[in-house]
Amino acid sequence: MTTEKRVYTFGNKKAEGNGKMRELLGGKGANLAEMNLIGIPVPPGFTITTEVCTEYYEKGREAVIEMIRPDVEAAIKGIEQQTGMTFGSDRLPLLVSVRSGARASMPGMMDTILNLGLNDTAVEALAKRTGNERFAWDSYRRFVQMYGDVVLGMKPESKEDEDPFEVIIADIKKERNVKLDTELTTADMKELVKRFKAAVKKQTGSDFPTDPWEQLWGAIMAVFQSWMNDRAILYRKLNNIPAEWGTAVNVQAMVFGNMGDRSATGVAFSRDAATGENIFNGEYLVNAQGEDVVAGIRTPQQITTEGSRRWAKAQGVSEEERKAKYPSLEEVMPEAYKELFDIQHHLETYFTDMQDMEFTIQDGKLWMLQTRNGKRTGAAMLKIAMDMLHEGLIDEKTAVKRCEPAKLDELLHPVFDAAAMKEAKVLTKGLPASPGAATGEVVFFAEDAAKWHAAGRNVILVRIETSPEDLSGMNAAEGILTARGGMTSHAAVVARGMGKCCVSGAGELNIDYKARTIKVGQTVIKEGDWISLNGSTGEVYIGQVATKAAELNADFTKLLELAKKYSTMRVRANADTPHDAQTAFSFGAEGIGLCRTEHMFFEASRIKAVREMILADDEAGRRVALAKLLPMQRGDFEALFEVMNGYPVTVRLLDPPLHEFVPQDEKGQREMAEEMHVSFEKIKSRVASLHEVNPMLGHRGCRLGNTFPEITEMQARAIIEAAMNVEKRGLPVKVEIMVPLVGNHKELRYQKNIIDRTAEQVFAERNDKIDYMVGTMIEIPRAAVTANQIAEVADFFSFGTNDLTQMTLGFSRDDIAKFLPIYLEKGILKADPFQTLDQNGVGQLVKEGVFKGRNTKPQLKCGICGEHGGDPASVEFCHFAGLNYVSCSPFRVPIAWLAAAHAALK
Amino acid sequence: MTTEKRVYTFGNKKAEGNGKMRELLGGKGANLAEMNLIGIPVPPGFTITTEVCTEYYEKGREAVIEMIRPDVEAAIKGIEQQTGMTFGSDRLPLLVSVRSGARASMPGMMDTILNLGLNDTAVEALAKRTGNERFAWDSYRRFVQMYGDVVLGMKPESKEDEDPFEVIIADIKKERNVKLDTELTTADMKELVKRFKAAVKKQTGSDFPTDPWEQLWGAIMAVFQSWMNDRAILYRKLNNIPAEWGTAVNVQAMVFGNMGDRSATGVAFSRDAATGENIFNGEYLVNAQGEDVVAGIRTPQQITTEGSRRWAKAQGVSEEERKAKYPSLEEVMPEAYKELFDIQHHLETYFTDMQDMEFTIQDGKLWMLQTRNGKRTGAAMLKIAMDMLHEGLIDEKTAVKRCEPAKLDELLHPVFDAAAMKEAKVLTKGLPASPGAATGEVVFFAEDAAKWHAAGRNVILVRIETSPEDLSGMNAAEGILTARGGMTSHAAVVARGMGKCCVSGAGELNIDYKARTIKVGQTVIKEGDWISLNGSTGEVYIGQVATKAAELNADFTKLLELAKKYSTMRVRANADTPHDAQTAFSFGAEGIGLCRTEHMFFEASRIKAVREMILADDEAGRRVALAKLLPMQRGDFEALFEVMNGYPVTVRLLDPPLHEFVPQDEKGQREMAEEMHVSFEKIKSRVASLHEVNPMLGHRGCRLGNTFPEITEMQARAIIEAAMNVEKRGLPVKVEIMVPLVGNHKELRYQKNIIDRTAEQVFAERNDKIDYMVGTMIEIPRAAVTANQIAEVADFFSFGTNDLTQMTLGFSRDDIAKFLPIYLEKGILKADPFQTLDQNGVGQLVKEGVFKGRNTKPQLKCGICGEHGGDPASVEFCHFAGLNYVSCSPFRVPIAWLAAAHAALK
């Protein structure tokens, strides 16, 4: 299993690994190696493989240290040779960074240690060498704090408890009567280090380690340990990353962005990660160290002058003020900027994808610390893929594969309704960190966001700044608003990854966690008040703002065209109205896979007839009521058939239990009694007689049509007559009549007999005929198990995986909230089985159903119509299960096409 | 498919068929042939095969007549030669009977025509030949009525409409001012025939057919047609007889029991069909025709003198009166009796089973019309099989096979409690027609019996006499009481077949259908009043009489011993209390397959602690409540383990949703609030939070144990500690801990980890250890589908086919009443899937579960614990599916053993 080599060195344009070794070296490590190989300046270092992480969890800390010690010692020696510095030296101490680096990028999830190697003697040497005592002690106090938090476990478990180091900093600021860290003096830094060490001693019972080697092993093992921390586990769960992958550890010589005004550190993107525009961009801070940019503590400056001007305009900052206070890197360090610009272009062309890079300028010299394919919004993903296709950088198949199906969802999200926007009152403006529109009730804590969301409320999570601990709350929120932090702050990066609307760095916000209020000038927003965010402009509105569907551009159309070209499985939509059908059609649906006829029953004009039918004492009474419904249903079907213009339309016969059509409360029943001129007691008793203990498993689906055949007759007549009417107008029609909830071939036979008999009657009346198919849902486990028998009667199968999941797993969709969260947390379930098809269980029944059905009828058309039809992983499963099509909600049709294409290209 | 020969003749001790040809000739036809072959006097005739019935439904009436005409004509010629009479002759007209005869006996279900061949000239010839004009015209009017009803469709569909022939008879009686048919004169008979024919003409538009051949074809086809009448279909459904079997038609020369005082007709049994005693018995009527005895219109007399004396004693008739009015056949016609006695002995010895025979004595000459293995009560079945085994007539395996598992149920039915009997007030006494005890509300109509039964009420169906139309009502009733008819009346025969308690011929009853009352002297019983029947004594009691369990005899013990000897699969019981366990043990259960621990939670002393647990706000609170339950559960388990004395005991962990333990109504909640010293609002809100839309698919089973692991901990501790305590007392214990509702192997893994950890703790505390197994229910479809994974964790599987049926079929057991009756009626379902395992659907999952489970763990122990474990057909399925055991309710253990033995002997 495990390769012999556990440590891979790189530096000075040489590397033992390369960019293809992501699995072994992690994404960061592989790219550090690859950058060396293509001549990019990278501080020398080495990568400990992901397999060692796995060994760490198998064999334990000591065994692993023994195993890798010789290689690590040799690698450190290599860095010493390249840098001319020595680890633990009193004169020229080598300082290193220790970072995690998993196969898939996990931003903010893994802990990082900078400035490792510092101690009371090394700090003096560093001060001496750099001639910058404050810098040296600032680095030292940062190291002690980071190491204390991450390796020595000083960081409190709960967010409510304060970080002891932050308490000490706050104390000192108070004593010195200053507000900013930058106002602290060198002496203050020394005092901080002293107090930090005392705090460590007090809390851990041991002295802060002074031996650099002890520090290094501690840091390496802490990275491994952090692979299993709660945040990392949650992130992996949200992103379907297996725990077995493990993380690599990257150890590199430190370069310092905080060595003075000729030093800087920053993050850059080869294209715009929000819009996809082919514009180099990024943010930096002069005289700052690594984490300062992404932590969102200072508002960073733009790298390019053009970007800087845009930013200033958006923020209402004058050109003079901008130049004075927020100049671009291009203006401040033109040479380093030029080199950075060339490198980003080199890297993007080399990796043929948009790059997200970290860099540090130490005393005027540029060092690249990381490059990776940049996370992007759905819009950017689409634009970049289509642009690169047009630029000839990638081919069609690659362009398709570059577009993640799930991310298309963002493009299909509603945006604010223009009319509503005019009335909307702007509260403030921040940075457009992640596009889209969101509206919800204000909450301030991640836990509340999760709770309120679980209770069915829409929330906006409002934080001064976010941190990885907020992840679950961000996931639960409709949108995220922060007062601090830039476009690359934690909030912004994570929100884009989630496809969630985010406005960051809205500095006017005065957030009071205790009082649970936001103040902007005189306006006070309390917890629970509604606000709305426009993630594409950065605007924040007071109250709820109406939204409307997104409009799609040429890139989208092109992608859809490519996806349809490369997928072998087809995509239909679930649509019950001409409006939905039109949407589906415009999104490329090749038919309707599920039209739920009962949705037509709820309109005010119809529900009365439906209720008359339910109240009827006998078949004759039901027939009178059904006769009223017939022309309405026929009209509905005609409209649907017209929209679909010859694409198949699968009409499902009445499915829900009848109690869904009558009011359950006394008030509604009294109204119904009055309207229908019958006694309240009769209504009440009829409703009571419809009550079921487990309605999911009750009198519904074809059980209705088999106990009240006249309902099926009416529906069959409406469908057939509608189809004939539309054909008469010269439009093609393809009708598929679908019988729900069949568990037994005889149930289908009975229904098919009624349908065929009705059709023959209509044909005779009109002296004309049309083709139609009669098929069934496969949504009861028994139907899958006996699919060979059912296929003798059915012209097609449509797997109703919603109900099939409920029955196969024994999960009532309405009741799982009591245990699903716990099951997800404990890992008993990997995903909500109603979102992603349970391939081992439900999937086996789907495969069995297809196999047995086609055994009877080799050309049997098989599809799926359930929420899963729009879930990329499930669509892939359907492709490999041999289904002819998936049918999903209209807004997910493009996602399904893209997922189907991905599956076909696998 | 179809054999060439369609008509088989017999007569004069020769036959083309034989007794083995039941499938082709039907039971009656095969035995008529066989009786000829062994020298029994049988009127000559022929049998048209069952395959012709199938052809009738495939090809239609005319095609079938053409096909069999030559053979039928030849066969009639044969009868003519043997009898010296001619079909359609003016002088010596041959008269025949036409009867149905299916493979399985279907008493009263198929229609019969007697005296066929009569017309206005033949009747004169018959009168002349017999010198009995009244007899001839009585036969003729009977023929016209029967033929009119059955062949010409004069019989009204609904019972509420009157038979037109009966109306005419009533009219004439009124005109003549007489009460009994026997008081009508020859002239009256002639008038009846005239009016009957006029009624036929009026209703059908055609004259009554005078051509004997036209009559014959009409009758034969009517028999085929009656195979598909509603009563026949219902009977087949109740008795699991396939429609494809078809019925044969038997045509025989008529012999007349109504030719005068030297003629008689009767029914005889070679042993007592109610008790099984080896006593020849039966009933007869002098000067009567075929159907008169079974129709229950006149009270028949006993065949043997001993039987006659017994009857008189039971009825309170003096020996003088008996001799004068109700002499036995033995006394009246000693020679014919002697011959009948010898024949019944011959037939029983020949067929090695109890025979049910029909005979007619025509002018002193005995003719056998039918013999078949007699229907019998469960008690008789057991006694006859064991007696014949001891007599050396049959061997052990045959004796086992002779006992129908389902019929054992009757022996296990409760009988009246002796103490309650002393207080019970006798209303009247009838014949002990079918043993057992029953108590219920009086109803007078079959439809009401079915409706009230469906509404959950216990009913006694009270009729003057019953007819095949009452079948569904009899099936729904707890017991049947009739005012007329003997031990072989329709009511008596059918009730014994159903294993239902029946008292027949209770002549004191004055039943008024219109007023819906029974009068006995001054006592009036109204519809809805309770009465109780003792089917073993014939006593009828006013009101409800308490019942108690049956006591079992040596025959029963012997049968059980043989069943255990010959079955390979084992039988356990579902038992939750030491009392149930004791019952199960005494019925031969080899272990407990399902102990539902939650049943221990409902006792008054415990429910409070359970509710405390439910109300607890957190784990700590739950633990406090669970600690109170621990000693109670431990004590329960100790008692169970002691009873089972080393046989395995499978304890299932908590299964039902928690809402089952709290009151759902306000009153109950207020009481609970008071008792628990918390606010009503808290109780109400907690109960509301436990509500589920589909509780069947909700938060229950191992989902409870995985969300509240402390519950599993407590239960595991109680089980392990109990087992160790009992072992310490020197008794062997075999513990199997069963985790319910597993759908995913990880759920089981979590539970097993908790159980193992708890066991280790107990072992450490006691410095001792015991063996135990941890297995799971397979009751969720996904568990069967992923059984290979689950078997990695499970030590055993127990198929919970109740829930597996609910989920595989999507049938909520609580809600199927809305469509199940219709599905059964339409034949969509053959049986209630909760009574008889759905082998094609659920059964496939059981087989898949066993196969996949043993693929992982070849020695995996598999059993079933559901209602199906006591259903004979399902037990047979389990045997062939390779299960190690079935577990059923204690009272069905003997049935399961017998069914398992039958399966093994197949």
mmCIF file with all atom_site columns, C-alpha atoms in Angstrom, chain B residues 201-278:
data_model
loop_
_atom_site.group_PDB
_atom_site.id
_atom_site.type_symbol
_atom_site.label_atom_id
_atom_site.label_alt_id
_atom_site.label_comp_id
_atom_site.label_asym_id
_atom_site.label_entity_id
_atom_site.label_seq_id
_atom_site.pdbx_PDB_ins_code
_atom_site.Cartn_x
_atom_site.Cartn_y
_atom_site.Cartn_z
_atom_site.occupancy
_atom_site.B_iso_or_equiv
_atom_site.pdbx_formal_charge
_atom_site.auth_seq_id
_atom_site.auth_comp_id
_atom_site.auth_asym_id
_atom_site.auth_atom_id
_atom_site.pdbx_PDB_model_num
ATOM 1  C CA . LYS B 1 201 ? -92.508 -17.910 -20.266 1.00 0.00 ? 201 LYS B CA 1
ATOM 2  C CA . LYS B 1 202 ? -93.339 -14.525 -18.793 1.00 0.00 ? 202 LYS B CA 1
ATOM 3  C CA . GLN B 1 203 ? -89.886 -13.843 -17.405 1.00 0.00 ? 203 GLN B CA 1
ATOM 4  C CA . THR B 1 204 ? -87.673 -15.365 -20.098 1.00 0.00 ? 204 THR B CA 1
ATOM 5  C CA . GLY B 1 205 ? -89.935 -14.902 -23.131 1.00 0.00 ? 205 GLY B CA 1
ATOM 6  C CA . SER B 1 206 ? -89.511 -18.566 -24.092 1.00 0.00 ? 206 SER B CA 1
ATOM 7  C CA . ASP B 1 207 ? -91.350 -21.757 -23.317 1.00 0.00 ? 207 ASP B CA 1
ATOM 8  C CA . PHE B 1 208 ? -89.890 -24.143 -20.759 1.00 0.00 ? 208 PHE B CA 1
ATOM 9  C CA . PRO B 1 209 ? -87.776 -26.615 -22.803 1.00 0.00 ? 209 PRO B CA 1
ATOM 10 C CA . THR B 1 210 ? -89.550 -29.936 -23.333 1.00 0.00 ? 210 THR B CA 1
ATOM 11 C CA . ASP B 1 211 ? -86.773 -31.630 -25.302 1.00 0.00 ? 211 ASP B CA 1
ATOM 12 C CA . PRO B 1 212 ? -84.636 -33.694 -22.850 1.00 0.00 ? 212 PRO B CA 1
ATOM 13 C CA . TRP B 1 213 ? -81.521 -33.048 -24.933 1.00 0.00 ? 213 TRP B CA 1
ATOM 14 C CA . GLU B 1 214 ? -82.071 -29.322 -24.804 1.00 0.00 ? 214 GLU B CA 1
ATOM 15 C CA . GLN B 1 215 ? -82.586 -29.702 -21.056 1.00 0.00 ? 215 GLN B CA 1
ATOM 16 C CA . LEU B 1 216 ? -79.384 -31.724 -20.737 1.00 0.00 ? 216 LEU B CA 1
ATOM 17 C CA . TRP B 1 217 ? -77.169 -29.295 -22.627 1.00 0.00 ? 217 TRP B CA 1
ATOM 18 C CA . GLY B 1 218 ? -78.648 -26.415 -20.703 1.00 0.00 ? 218 GLY B CA 1
ATOM 19 C CA . ALA B 1 219 ? -77.891 -28.122 -17.402 1.00 0.00 ? 219 ALA B CA 1
ATOM 20 C CA . ILE B 1 220 ? -74.331 -29.126 -18.320 1.00 0.00 ? 220 ILE B CA 1
ATOM 21 C CA . MET B 1 221 ? -73.514 -25.605 -19.430 1.00 0.00 ? 221 MET B CA 1
ATOM 22 C CA . ALA B 1 222 ? -75.146 -24.157 -16.319 1.00 0.00 ? 222 ALA B CA 1
ATOM 23 C CA . VAL B 1 223 ? -72.756 -26.229 -14.205 1.00 0.00 ? 223 VAL B CA 1
ATOM 24 C CA . PHE B 1 224 ? -69.801 -24.785 -16.095 1.00 0.00 ? 224 PHE B CA 1
ATOM 25 C CA . GLN B 1 225 ? -71.299 -21.334 -15.786 1.00 0.00 ? 225 GLN B CA 1
ATOM 26 C CA . SER B 1 226 ? -71.775 -21.719 -12.044 1.00 0.00 ? 226 SER B CA 1
ATOM 27 C CA . TRP B 1 227 ? -67.998 -22.199 -11.637 1.00 0.00 ? 227 TRP B CA 1
ATOM 28 C CA . MET B 1 228 ? -67.709 -18.455 -12.008 1.00 0.00 ? 228 MET B CA 1
ATOM 29 C CA . ASN B 1 229 ? -70.655 -17.355 -9.880  1.00 0.00 ? 229 ASN B CA 1
ATOM 30 C CA . ASP B 1 230 ? -69.935 -15.049 -6.956  1.00 0.00 ? 230 ASP B CA 1
ATOM 31 C CA . ARG B 1 231 ? -70.390 -17.683 -4.273  1.00 0.00 ? 231 ARG B CA 1
ATOM 32 C CA . ALA B 1 232 ? -68.040 -20.090 -6.016  1.00 0.00 ? 232 ALA B CA 1
ATOM 33 C CA . ILE B 1 233 ? -65.453 -17.351 -6.456  1.00 0.00 ? 233 ILE B CA 1
ATOM 34 C CA . LEU B 1 234 ? -65.740 -16.359 -2.800  1.00 0.00 ? 234 LEU B CA 1
ATOM 35 C CA . TYR B 1 235 ? -65.456 -19.970 -1.663  1.00 0.00 ? 235 TYR B CA 1
ATOM 36 C CA . ARG B 1 236 ? -62.363 -20.499 -3.793  1.00 0.00 ? 236 ARG B CA 1
ATOM 37 C CA . LYS B 1 237 ? -60.834 -17.346 -2.406  1.00 0.00 ? 237 LYS B CA 1
ATOM 38 C CA . LEU B 1 238 ? -61.513 -18.420 1.169   1.00 0.00 ? 238 LEU B CA 1
ATOM 39 C CA . ASN B 1 239 ? -60.063 -21.832 0.454   1.00 0.00 ? 239 ASN B CA 1
ATOM 40 C CA . ASN B 1 240 ? -57.219 -20.857 -1.895  1.00 0.00 ? 240 ASN B CA 1
ATOM 41 C CA . ILE B 1 241 ? -58.570 -22.857 -4.839  1.00 0.00 ? 241 ILE B CA 1
ATOM 42 C CA . PRO B 1 242 ? -57.320 -21.613 -8.224  1.00 0.00 ? 242 PRO B CA 1
ATOM 43 C CA . ALA B 1 243 ? -59.936 -20.665 -10.831 1.00 0.00 ? 243 ALA B CA 1
ATOM 44 C CA . GLU B 1 244 ? -57.971 -22.604 -13.448 1.00 0.00 ? 244 GLU B CA 1
ATOM 45 C CA . TRP B 1 245 ? -58.930 -25.927 -11.899 1.00 0.00 ? 245 TRP B CA 1
ATOM 46 C CA . GLY B 1 246 ? -62.478 -25.888 -13.317 1.00 0.00 ? 246 GLY B CA 1
ATOM 47 C CA . THR B 1 247 ? -65.291 -28.245 -12.444 1.00 0.00 ? 247 THR B CA 1
ATOM 48 C CA . ALA B 1 248 ? -66.315 -31.560 -13.941 1.00 0.00 ? 248 ALA B CA 1
ATOM 49 C CA . VAL B 1 249 ? -69.958 -32.405 -14.678 1.00 0.00 ? 249 VAL B CA 1
ATOM 50 C CA . ASN B 1 250 ? -71.463 -35.706 -13.518 1.00 0.00 ? 250 ASN B CA 1
ATOM 51 C CA . VAL B 1 251 ? -74.551 -37.038 -15.262 1.00 0.00 ? 251 VAL B CA 1
ATOM 52 C CA . GLN B 1 252 ? -76.168 -40.076 -13.660 1.00 0.00 ? 252 GLN B CA 1
ATOM 53 C CA . ALA B 1 253 ? -79.328 -42.050 -13.984 1.00 0.00 ? 253 ALA B CA 1
ATOM 54 C CA . MET B 1 254 ? -81.804 -40.854 -11.363 1.00 0.00 ? 254 MET B CA 1
ATOM 55 C CA . VAL B 1 255 ? -82.664 -43.066 -8.460  1.00 0.00 ? 255 VAL B CA 1
ATOM 56 C CA . PHE B 1 256 ? -85.535 -41.892 -6.308  1.00 0.00 ? 256 PHE B CA 1
ATOM 57 C CA . GLY B 1 257 ? -85.657 -41.622 -2.558  1.00 0.00 ? 257 GLY B CA 1
ATOM 58 C CA . ASN B 1 258 ? -89.084 -40.085 -2.850  1.00 0.00 ? 258 ASN B CA 1
ATOM 59 C CA . MET B 1 259 ? -90.887 -43.056 -4.405  1.00 0.00 ? 259 MET B CA 1
ATOM 60 C CA . GLY B 1 260 ? -92.707 -43.932 -1.179  1.00 0.00 ? 260 GLY B CA 1
ATOM 61 C CA . ASP B 1 261 ? -92.085 -45.388 2.255   1.00 0.00 ? 261 ASP B CA 1
ATOM 62 C CA . ARG B 1 262 ? -89.618 -48.013 0.990   1.00 0.00 ? 262 ARG B CA 1
ATOM 63 C CA . SER B 1 263 ? -87.512 -45.178 -0.369  1.00 0.00 ? 263 SER B CA 1
ATOM 64 C CA . ALA B 1 264 ? -85.190 -42.823 1.473   1.00 0.00 ? 264 ALA B CA 1
ATOM 65 C CA . THR B 1 265 ? -82.197 -40.624 1.002   1.00 0.00 ? 265 THR B CA 1
ATOM 66 C CA . GLY B 1 266 ? -79.423 -39.710 3.343   1.00 0.00 ? 266 GLY B CA 1
ATOM 67 C CA . VAL B 1 267 ? -75.908 -38.697 4.223   1.00 0.00 ? 267 VAL B CA 1
ATOM 68 C CA . ALA B 1 268 ? -73.540 -40.879 6.251   1.00 0.00 ? 268 ALA B CA 1
ATOM 69 C CA . PHE B 1 269 ? -70.123 -40.592 7.879   1.00 0.00 ? 269 PHE B CA 1
ATOM 70 C CA . SER B 1 270 ? -67.845 -43.490 8.686   1.00 0.00 ? 270 SER B CA 1
ATOM 71 C CA . ARG B 1 271 ? -66.681 -41.680 11.837  1.00 0.00 ? 271 ARG B CA 1
ATOM 72 C CA . ASP B 1 272 ? -68.013 -38.737 13.813  1.00 0.00 ? 272 ASP B CA 1
ATOM 73 C CA . ALA B 1 273 ? -67.087 -35.590 11.871  1.00 0.00 ? 273 ALA B CA 1
ATOM 74 C CA . ALA B 1 274 ? -67.373 -33.412 14.963  1.00 0.00 ? 274 ALA B CA 1
ATOM 75 C CA . THR B 1 275 ? -65.516 -35.489 17.570  1.00 0.00 ? 275 THR B CA 1
ATOM 76 C CA . GLY B 1 276 ? -63.655 -37.994 15.417  1.00 0.00 ? 276 GLY B CA 1
ATOM 77 C CA . GLU B 1 277 ? -65.054 -40.936 17.385  1.00 0.00 ? 277 GLU B CA 1
ATOM 78 C CA . ASN B 1 278 ? -65.006 -44.190 15.459  1.00 0.00 ? 278 ASN B CA 1
#
